[in-house]
Amino acid sequence: MQKFIILSFIIVSLLTHTACEKTLDVTPPGEFAPGNVLTTEKGIRSVLFSSYAGIQNPTPSRYLINNAEVTTDIGYNTGGAENLTLVQLINFTWDASLGTLQADVWAPTYRTIRDANIVLENIANVNTSDANRKIYAAEARFLRAYAYDLLYKWFGPVPLRTSTASEATLARATDEQMKTFIEAELTAAITDLPEPGKEEAFARANKGMAWSVLAKFYLNTRQWQKAADACQQVIGFNYYQLFPAYQNMFRVENEGNREMILVHPCRNQEGFGNWYTAGALPPGFRTSDQIPEYVWTSSMANFATQYRMRSAFTNTFDTINDKRSILLLRHYVNANNQWVNLLSTPDNVRSLKYWDNATVGNHSGNDVPIIRYADILLSRAEALNELTGPTQEALDLINQVRRRAGIADLTSTEATGKEVFKDLILRERAWEFYSEGLRREDLLRHDKFISLAKARGITAAADKHKVFPIPQTEIDANRACKQNPDY
């Protein structure tokens, strides 16, 4: 399967470090001269691909999953160096100095924005066809909007840098400015993006991808009718579909299946690997009859840190019928050929959603899903319920996902009212999307993020903990970007 992560740091360095040229006043010869880079198709594509690389960087996908899940009723962690970070998230004691906020979210996302801005500012001068200019510009707008959507979910309003000439000191946008920009940019990008399946390479933006990001944006901002309509746009392509076997959907050999709308592409090499399984493996893991196809080898890493799942969540599964529970490791055989029961220790079940027999060191090749078709089905069901309460259409949508999992349909006998059905949808989302980093935004949208934290004994404050603080390094560099006063 093609991977679409191409790093162009040499080119981008030339584009973003031109101040030194004023001293020498010399134009470098060759195709990598800044003027040439920004007028050739090869050059502008390289900058565009660098923008993709910032948002698709998979190595910290383990952080993007864990950061969003250990703050919830699903994820947990013990041991190893990573626990120094994750324990602050578990206990809601994080502050603006927490390194993962800068390194794994803020910095790479703003690099994507910077490179998208470069493309948009120079696309008119590129020596290529009008059709290509339109597609490249649409991709850049999509990437920039998607990047701001990610930042908005984590930090709330942030500085809107829409030009490489933006002032170094730039205040945070208002909430309304953020939402208006994200919606307008995604809507504009959709027009010139290709149809699903017609994009040049796997993981390049298409109309389905943009509509899906827009649908989730509307859902998370509680614009229910717009969310329902955007989901229907995705469904209406008649391109996406549920992968038949949940437990096999995430395997490397099934990458690019039509359930995967937006992913972080990964491969088995340094700088591109999915590290999640290396942290999820229990001590001395060798094999398990739950996933007999997966056998640990000495070439694979097994981290000291332990990515664990909370018992209060894993105990809700129908482990006999629900096929989604197969990937939740409950027992295994260790290096001493001993059978180990993970259920004997609280909060100790492991997610092996991303196992890969070709793993090299930390680096598994499994793509990390960001939006799947199942998410679109459940999102439309949720939006319809918010608008009108339980309907047969909403039940049919959720039951498509349940049938694939092997469990019985929900009926109006169970979904007796709007609030009841809302809770059933939230429960379904937990079962469907564990280890995909969606639980935090789901709980926030359902107004349960803070209350469930308090139920776990956490001192959580609604005003402070619903968003993360802007990294202190950014506040120090940009004094106009004022921190939330609660931090």
Coordinates of C-alpha atoms in Angstrom, one line a residue:
M1 CA 0.0 0.0 0.0
Q2 CA 1.3 3.4 -0.9
K3 CA 2.3 5.6 1.9
F4 CA 1.9 9.4 1.6
I5 CA 4.3 10.8 4.1
I6 CA 7.1 12.7 2.3
L7 CA 9.3 15.0 4.3
S8 CA 10.7 18.1 2.5
F9 CA 12.7 19.7 5.3
I10 CA 15.5 20.9 3.0
I11 CA 13.1 22.8 0.7
V12 CA 11.0 24.2 3.5
S13 CA 14.2 25.4 5.2
L14 CA 15.1 27.3 2.1
L15 CA 11.7 28.8 2.0
T16 CA 11.6 29.9 5.7
H17 CA 15.1 31.1 6.2
T18 CA 15.6 33.7 3.5
A19 CA 16.6 36.5 5.9
C20 CA 20.3 35.6 5.5
E21 CA 20.1 36.3 1.7
K22 CA 19.9 40.0 2.4
T23 CA 23.5 40.1 3.6
L24 CA 24.9 38.2 0.6
D25 CA 22.3 39.2 -2.0
V26 CA 23.1 36.1 -3.9
T27 CA 20.4 33.9 -5.6
P28 CA 21.4 30.3 -5.2
P29 CA 21.6 28.5 -8.6
G30 CA 19.6 25.3 -9.4
E31 CA 16.1 24.0 -8.9
F32 CA 16.2 24.4 -5.1
A33 CA 16.6 28.2 -5.3
P34 CA 13.6 29.7 -3.4
G35 CA 12.2 31.4 -6.5
N36 CA 12.4 28.2 -8.5
V37 CA 10.8 26.1 -5.7
L38 CA 7.8 28.3 -5.6
T39 CA 7.2 28.3 -9.4
T40 CA 7.8 24.6 -10.4
E41 CA 5.3 21.9 -9.9
K42 CA 7.9 19.7 -8.3
G43 CA 8.7 22.4 -5.8
I44 CA 5.2 23.3 -4.8
R45 CA 4.3 19.6 -4.5
S46 CA 7.2 19.2 -2.1
V47 CA 5.9 22.0 0.1
L48 CA 2.4 20.5 0.0
F49 CA 3.7 17.1 0.9
S50 CA 5.6 18.7 3.8
S51 CA 2.3 20.1 5.0
Y52 CA 0.8 16.6 4.9
A53 CA 3.8 15.3 6.8
G54 CA 3.2 17.6 9.7
I55 CA -0.4 16.5 10.2
Q56 CA 0.3 12.8 9.4
N57 CA 3.4 12.4 11.5
P58 CA 2.5 9.0 13.0
T59 CA 5.2 8.4 15.7
P60 CA 3.4 10.6 18.3
S61 CA 0.1 8.9 17.4
R62 CA 0.7 7.0 20.7
Y63 CA 0.5 10.3 22.4
L64 CA -2.5 11.6 20.5
I65 CA -4.3 8.4 21.5
N66 CA -3.1 8.3 25.1
N67 CA -3.4 12.0 25.7
A68 CA -7.1 11.8 24.7
E69 CA -7.9 8.6 26.5
V70 CA -6.1 8.5 29.9
T71 CA -8.1 11.7 30.7
T72 CA -11.2 9.6 30.3
D73 CA -13.0 6.5 31.6
I74 CA -11.2 4.3 29.0
G75 CA -7.4 4.7 29.2
Y76 CA -4.9 4.2 31.9
N77 CA -1.1 3.9 32.2
T78 CA 1.6 2.8 34.6
G79 CA 5.4 2.5 34.5
G80 CA 8.2 3.7 32.3
A81 CA 9.3 7.2 31.4
E82 CA 6.1 8.0 29.5
N83 CA 4.2 7.7 32.8
L84 CA 5.9 10.9 34.0
T85 CA 3.7 12.7 31.3
L86 CA 0.7 10.5 31.4
V87 CA 0.2 10.5 35.1
Q88 CA -0.3 14.3 34.9
L89 CA -3.1 13.7 32.4
I90 CA -4.6 10.9 34.4
N91 CA -4.7 13.1 37.5
F92 CA -5.7 16.3 35.8
T93 CA -2.5 18.0 37.1
W94 CA -1.2 19.1 33.8
D95 CA -0.1 22.7 33.1
A96 CA 1.3 24.7 30.2
S97 CA 4.8 23.2 30.7
L98 CA 3.7 19.7 29.8
G99 CA 6.1 18.8 26.9
T100 CA 3.7 16.7 24.9
L101 CA 1.4 19.6 24.3
Q102 CA 4.1 21.4 22.4
A103 CA 6.0 18.6 20.8
D104 CA 3.2 16.3 19.7
V105 CA 0.3 18.6 19.0
W106 CA 1.1 22.3 18.8
A107 CA 4.4 22.3 16.8
P108 CA 3.7 19.8 14.1
T109 CA 0.2 21.2 13.5
Y110 CA 1.5 24.7 13.1
R111 CA 4.2 23.4 10.7
T112 CA 1.3 22.0 8.6
I113 CA -0.4 25.4 8.7
R114 CA 2.9 27.2 7.7
D115 CA 3.4 25.0 4.7
A116 CA -0.2 25.2 3.6
N117 CA 0.1 29.0 3.7
I118 CA 3.2 28.8 1.5
V119 CA 1.4 26.8 -1.1
L120 CA -1.6 29.1 -1.1
E121 CA 0.5 32.2 -1.4
N122 CA 2.5 30.9 -4.4
I123 CA 0.1 28.6 -6.2
A124 CA -0.9 31.2 -8.8
N125 CA 2.8 31.4 -10.0
V126 CA 3.4 27.7 -10.4
N127 CA 4.1 26.4 -13.9
T128 CA 1.4 23.7 -14.1
S129 CA -2.1 23.2 -15.4
D130 CA -5.1 25.1 -14.0
A131 CA -6.6 21.8 -12.9
N132 CA -3.5 21.1 -10.8
R133 CA -3.4 24.5 -9.3
K134 CA -7.0 24.1 -8.1
I135 CA -6.4 20.7 -6.6
Y136 CA -3.2 21.7 -4.8
A137 CA -4.8 24.8 -3.4
A138 CA -7.8 22.8 -2.3
E139 CA -5.6 20.3 -0.5
A140 CA -3.7 23.1 1.2
R141 CA -6.9 24.7 2.4
F142 CA -8.2 21.4 3.6
L143 CA -4.9 20.7 5.5
R144 CA -4.9 24.2 7.1
A145 CA -8.6 23.8 8.2
Y146 CA -8.1 20.3 9.5
A147 CA -5.0 21.5 11.4
Y148 CA -7.0 24.3 13.0
D149 CA -9.9 21.9 13.8
L150 CA -7.3 19.7 15.7
L151 CA -5.9 22.7 17.6
Y152 CA -9.4 24.0 18.4
K153 CA -10.4 20.6 19.9
W154 CA -7.2 20.6 22.1
F155 CA -6.7 24.2 23.1
G156 CA -9.9 26.1 22.2
P157 CA -9.3 29.3 20.1
V158 CA -5.7 29.8 19.0
P159 CA -3.9 32.4 16.8
L160 CA -5.2 32.2 13.2
R161 CA -2.1 32.4 11.1
T162 CA -3.4 32.5 7.5
S163 CA -0.3 34.0 5.9
T164 CA 3.5 33.6 6.2
A165 CA 3.6 37.3 6.8
S166 CA 1.5 37.0 10.0
E167 CA 2.9 39.0 12.9
A168 CA 5.1 37.1 15.3
T169 CA 2.9 38.3 18.1
L170 CA -0.6 37.4 17.3
A171 CA -3.5 37.2 19.7
R172 CA -5.9 34.2 20.0
A173 CA -8.9 34.3 17.7
T174 CA -12.3 34.5 19.2
D175 CA -14.4 31.4 19.4
E176 CA -16.6 32.6 16.6
Q177 CA -13.7 33.5 14.4
M178 CA -12.2 30.0 14.8
K179 CA -15.5 28.2 14.0
T180 CA -16.2 30.5 11.0
F181 CA -12.8 30.0 9.6
I182 CA -12.8 26.2 9.9
E183 CA -16.2 25.9 8.3
A184 CA -15.5 28.3 5.5
E185 CA -12.1 26.7 4.6
L186 CA -13.5 23.2 4.6
T187 CA -16.5 24.2 2.5
A188 CA -14.3 26.0 0.0
A189 CA -11.8 23.1 -0.3
I190 CA -14.6 20.6 -1.1
T191 CA -15.4 22.2 -4.4
D192 CA -12.0 21.4 -6.1
L193 CA -11.0 18.2 -4.3
P194 CA -11.4 14.9 -6.2
E195 CA -14.1 12.4 -5.5
P196 CA -13.4 9.6 -3.0
G197 CA -11.1 7.0 -4.7
K198 CA -10.0 9.4 -7.4
E199 CA -7.2 11.1 -5.4
E200 CA -3.7 10.7 -6.7
A201 CA -2.4 8.6 -3.8
F202 CA -3.7 7.0 -0.7
A203 CA -4.2 9.5 2.2
R204 CA -4.4 12.5 -0.2
A205 CA -7.4 14.7 0.5
N206 CA -10.7 14.1 -1.3
K207 CA -14.3 15.3 -1.0
G208 CA -15.3 12.5 1.3
M209 CA -12.4 13.3 3.7
A210 CA -13.3 17.0 3.8
W211 CA -17.0 16.4 4.3
S212 CA -16.1 13.9 7.1
V213 CA -13.9 16.4 8.9
L214 CA -16.6 19.0 8.5
A215 CA -19.2 16.6 9.8
K216 CA -17.2 15.9 13.0
F217 CA -16.5 19.6 13.4
Y218 CA -20.3 20.3 13.3
L219 CA -20.9 17.4 15.7
N220 CA -18.4 18.6 18.2
T221 CA -19.7 22.2 18.1
R222 CA -23.2 20.9 18.4
Q223 CA -24.5 22.1 15.1
W224 CA -26.8 19.2 14.8
Q225 CA -28.6 19.8 11.6
K226 CA -25.4 20.7 9.8
A227 CA -23.7 17.6 11.3
A228 CA -26.6 15.3 10.1
D229 CA -26.5 16.8 6.6
A230 CA -22.7 16.6 6.3
C231 CA -22.8 12.9 7.4
Q232 CA -25.4 12.3 4.7
Q233 CA -23.1 13.9 2.1
V234 CA -20.4 11.3 3.0
I235 CA -23.0 8.4 3.0
G236 CA -24.3 9.7 -0.3
F237 CA -21.0 9.1 -2.1
N238 CA -21.9 5.4 -2.0
Y239 CA -18.1 4.8 -1.8
Y240 CA -17.4 4.1 1.9
Q241 CA -18.5 1.0 3.6
L242 CA -18.0 -0.9 6.9
F243 CA -15.2 -3.4 6.7
P244 CA -16.7 -6.9 7.2
A245 CA -14.5 -8.1 10.1
Y246 CA -13.8 -5.6 12.8
Q247 CA -10.8 -7.5 14.3
N248 CA -9.0 -7.6 10.9
M249 CA -9.8 -4.0 9.9
F250 CA -6.6 -2.5 11.4
R251 CA -4.2 -5.0 10.0
V252 CA -1.5 -3.8 7.6
E253 CA -2.6 -6.0 4.8
N254 CA -6.1 -4.4 4.9
E255 CA -4.9 -0.8 4.8
G256 CA -6.8 1.4 2.5
N257 CA -10.1 -0.4 3.0
R258 CA -13.2 1.7 2.3
E259 CA -14.0 2.2 6.0
M260 CA -10.9 4.3 6.5
I261 CA -11.7 7.8 5.5
L262 CA -8.8 9.7 7.2
V263 CA -5.8 8.0 8.7
H264 CA -2.3 8.7 10.0
P265 CA -0.3 6.4 7.6
C266 CA 2.5 4.4 9.2
R267 CA 5.2 2.0 8.1
N268 CA 7.8 -0.2 9.8
Q269 CA 10.7 2.3 9.9
E270 CA 12.1 5.0 12.0
G271 CA 10.1 8.2 11.9
F272 CA 7.0 6.6 10.4
G273 CA 6.1 3.8 12.8
N274 CA 3.0 3.3 14.9
W275 CA 4.4 2.8 18.5
Y276 CA 1.2 2.0 20.3
T277 CA 1.5 -1.8 20.5
A278 CA 5.0 -1.5 22.0
G279 CA 3.4 0.2 25.0
A280 CA 0.3 -1.9 25.1
L281 CA 2.1 -5.3 25.3
P282 CA 2.1 -6.8 28.8
P283 CA 5.4 -7.9 30.4
G284 CA 7.0 -10.9 28.6
F285 CA 4.2 -11.3 26.1
R286 CA 4.7 -14.0 23.5
T287 CA 1.3 -15.1 22.2
S288 CA -2.4 -15.4 23.1
D289 CA -5.2 -17.6 21.9
Q290 CA -7.3 -14.5 21.5
I291 CA -5.1 -13.4 18.6
P292 CA -3.1 -16.5 17.7
E293 CA -1.9 -15.0 14.4
Y294 CA 0.2 -12.5 16.4
V295 CA 3.5 -13.9 17.8
W296 CA 6.1 -11.6 19.5
T297 CA 9.7 -11.9 18.2
S298 CA 13.0 -10.6 19.6
S299 CA 13.0 -7.9 16.9
M300 CA 10.0 -6.2 18.5
A301 CA 10.0 -3.8 21.4
N302 CA 8.0 -4.1 24.6
F303 CA 8.1 -0.8 26.5
A304 CA 8.5 -0.5 30.2
T305 CA 5.5 1.9 30.1
Q306 CA 2.2 0.0 30.1
Y307 CA -0.8 1.3 28.1
R308 CA -3.7 -0.2 30.0
M309 CA -7.5 -0.1 29.8
R310 CA -9.8 0.7 32.7
S311 CA -11.8 -2.3 34.0
A312 CA -14.9 -0.2 34.4
F313 CA -14.9 0.1 30.6
T314 CA -13.7 -3.3 29.5
N315 CA -16.1 -5.0 31.9
T316 CA -19.0 -3.5 29.9
F317 CA -18.2 -5.7 26.8
D318 CA -20.2 -8.8 25.8
T319 CA -17.0 -10.8 25.4
I320 CA -18.9 -13.8 24.0
N321 CA -20.6 -12.1 21.1
D322 CA -19.0 -8.7 20.5
K323 CA -16.2 -9.2 18.1
R324 CA -14.7 -5.9 19.0
S325 CA -13.6 -7.4 22.3
I326 CA -11.2 -9.9 20.6
L327 CA -8.6 -7.1 20.3
L328 CA -8.8 -6.4 24.1
L329 CA -6.2 -8.7 25.5
R330 CA -7.3 -10.4 28.7
H331 CA -4.8 -13.3 29.0
Y332 CA -1.6 -14.4 27.3
V333 CA 1.3 -16.8 27.4
N334 CA 4.6 -15.2 28.5
A335 CA 8.3 -15.9 27.8
N336 CA 8.4 -18.6 30.5
N337 CA 5.4 -20.4 28.8
Q338 CA 3.2 -19.3 31.7
W339 CA -0.5 -18.4 31.2
V340 CA -1.1 -14.9 32.6
N341 CA -4.6 -13.6 33.5
L342 CA -4.6 -9.8 33.0
L343 CA -8.1 -9.7 34.6
S344 CA -6.6 -10.6 38.0
T345 CA -5.2 -7.0 38.2
P346 CA -7.5 -4.0 38.0
D347 CA -7.3 -1.7 34.9
N348 CA -4.9 -4.1 33.2
V349 CA -6.6 -5.3 30.0
R350 CA -4.6 -4.3 26.9
S351 CA -5.6 -3.0 23.5
L352 CA -3.9 -4.9 20.6
K353 CA -5.8 -3.0 17.9
Y354 CA -2.6 -2.3 16.0
W355 CA -0.6 -5.6 16.2
D356 CA 1.7 -6.3 13.3
N357 CA 3.9 -9.3 12.8
A358 CA 6.4 -7.3 10.7
T359 CA 7.0 -4.8 13.6
V360 CA 10.7 -3.6 13.7
G361 CA 11.6 -2.4 17.2
N362 CA 8.9 0.1 18.1
H363 CA 7.7 0.5 14.6
S364 CA 4.5 -1.2 13.6
G365 CA 3.1 -0.5 10.2
N366 CA -0.6 -0.1 11.1
D367 CA -2.3 3.1 10.0
V368 CA -4.0 5.0 12.8
P369 CA -7.6 5.8 11.9
I370 CA -8.8 9.4 12.5
I371 CA -12.2 9.1 10.9
R372 CA -13.9 5.8 9.9
Y373 CA -17.1 5.3 8.1
A374 CA -18.5 3.8 11.3
D375 CA -17.9 7.2 12.9
I376 CA -20.0 8.9 10.2
L377 CA -22.9 6.5 10.8
L378 CA -22.9 6.9 14.5
S379 CA -22.4 10.7 14.2
R380 CA -25.5 11.0 12.0
A381 CA -27.5 8.9 14.4
E382 CA -26.4 11.1 17.3
A383 CA -27.2 14.3 15.4
L384 CA -30.6 13.0 14.4
N385 CA -31.4 12.1 18.0
E386 CA -30.4 15.5 19.1
L387 CA -32.9 17.0 16.6
T388 CA -35.9 14.7 17.0
G389 CA -35.1 12.0 19.5
P390 CA -35.0 8.3 18.6
T391 CA -36.1 7.5 15.0
Q392 CA -36.0 4.3 13.0
E393 CA -33.3 5.9 10.7
A394 CA -31.1 6.6 13.7
L395 CA -31.6 3.0 15.0
D396 CA -30.8 1.6 11.6
L397 CA -27.5 3.6 11.5
I398 CA -26.3 2.4 14.8
N399 CA -27.5 -1.2 14.1
Q400 CA -25.3 -1.3 11.0
V401 CA -22.3 -1.0 13.3
R402 CA -23.7 -3.4 15.9
R403 CA -24.4 -6.1 13.3
R404 CA -20.8 -6.0 12.1
A405 CA -19.8 -6.4 15.8
G406 CA -22.0 -9.4 16.1
I407 CA -24.4 -8.1 18.7
A408 CA -28.2 -7.7 18.7
D409 CA -29.9 -4.7 17.2
L410 CA -31.1 -1.8 19.4
T411 CA -34.8 -1.3 19.3
S412 CA -37.3 1.4 20.3
T413 CA -38.0 -0.7 23.4
E414 CA -34.5 0.2 24.6
A415 CA -34.1 3.6 23.1
T416 CA -37.1 5.0 25.0
G417 CA -36.3 8.6 24.7
K418 CA -33.7 11.2 23.6
E419 CA -31.5 11.1 26.7
V420 CA -31.6 7.3 26.9
F421 CA -30.7 6.9 23.2
K422 CA -27.9 9.5 23.6
D423 CA -26.3 7.4 26.4
L424 CA -26.7 4.3 24.2
I425 CA -24.9 6.0 21.3
L426 CA -22.1 7.2 23.7
R427 CA -21.7 3.6 25.0
E428 CA -21.6 2.3 21.4
R429 CA -18.9 4.8 20.5
A430 CA -16.8 3.7 23.4
W431 CA -17.0 0.0 22.3
E432 CA -16.3 0.9 18.6
F433 CA -13.5 3.5 18.9
Y434 CA -11.3 2.6 21.9
S435 CA -7.6 3.2 21.2
E436 CA -8.4 5.7 18.5
G437 CA -8.3 8.9 20.5
L438 CA -11.9 9.9 20.3
R439 CA -13.2 9.4 23.8
R440 CA -12.2 12.8 25.2
E441 CA -14.1 14.7 22.5
D442 CA -17.1 12.4 22.8
L443 CA -17.3 13.0 26.6
L444 CA -16.9 16.7 26.2
R445 CA -19.7 16.8 23.6
H446 CA -21.9 14.8 26.0
D447 CA -21.1 17.0 29.0
K448 CA -19.6 14.0 30.9
F449 CA -15.9 14.7 30.7
I450 CA -15.7 16.6 34.0
S451 CA -18.4 14.6 35.9
L452 CA -16.8 11.2 35.1
A453 CA -13.4 12.5 36.2
K454 CA -14.9 13.6 39.5
A455 CA -16.5 10.2 39.8
R456 CA -13.0 8.7 39.6
G457 CA -11.9 10.9 42.5
I458 CA -10.1 13.5 40.3
T459 CA -10.2 17.2 41.1
A460 CA -11.5 18.5 37.8
A461 CA -12.7 22.0 37.0
A462 CA -15.0 22.7 34.0
D463 CA -13.5 26.0 33.1
K464 CA -10.0 24.8 33.3
H465 CA -9.8 21.2 32.2
K466 CA -12.1 21.1 29.1
V467 CA -9.2 22.4 27.0
F468 CA -5.5 22.1 27.4
P469 CA -3.3 25.2 28.1
I470 CA -1.4 26.7 25.2
P471 CA 2.2 25.5 25.6
Q472 CA 4.3 27.8 27.7
T473 CA 7.0 28.0 25.0
E474 CA 4.4 29.6 22.7
I475 CA 3.2 32.0 25.4
D476 CA 6.9 33.1 26.0
A477 CA 7.4 33.6 22.2
N478 CA 4.1 35.3 21.5
R479 CA 3.1 37.5 24.4
A480 CA -0.1 38.6 22.6
C481 CA -1.3 35.0 22.9
K482 CA -2.7 35.2 26.4
Q483 CA -3.2 32.0 28.4
N484 CA -6.5 31.0 29.8
P485 CA -6.5 32.7 33.2
D486 CA -7.3 29.4 35.0
Y487 CA -3.7 28.3 34.1

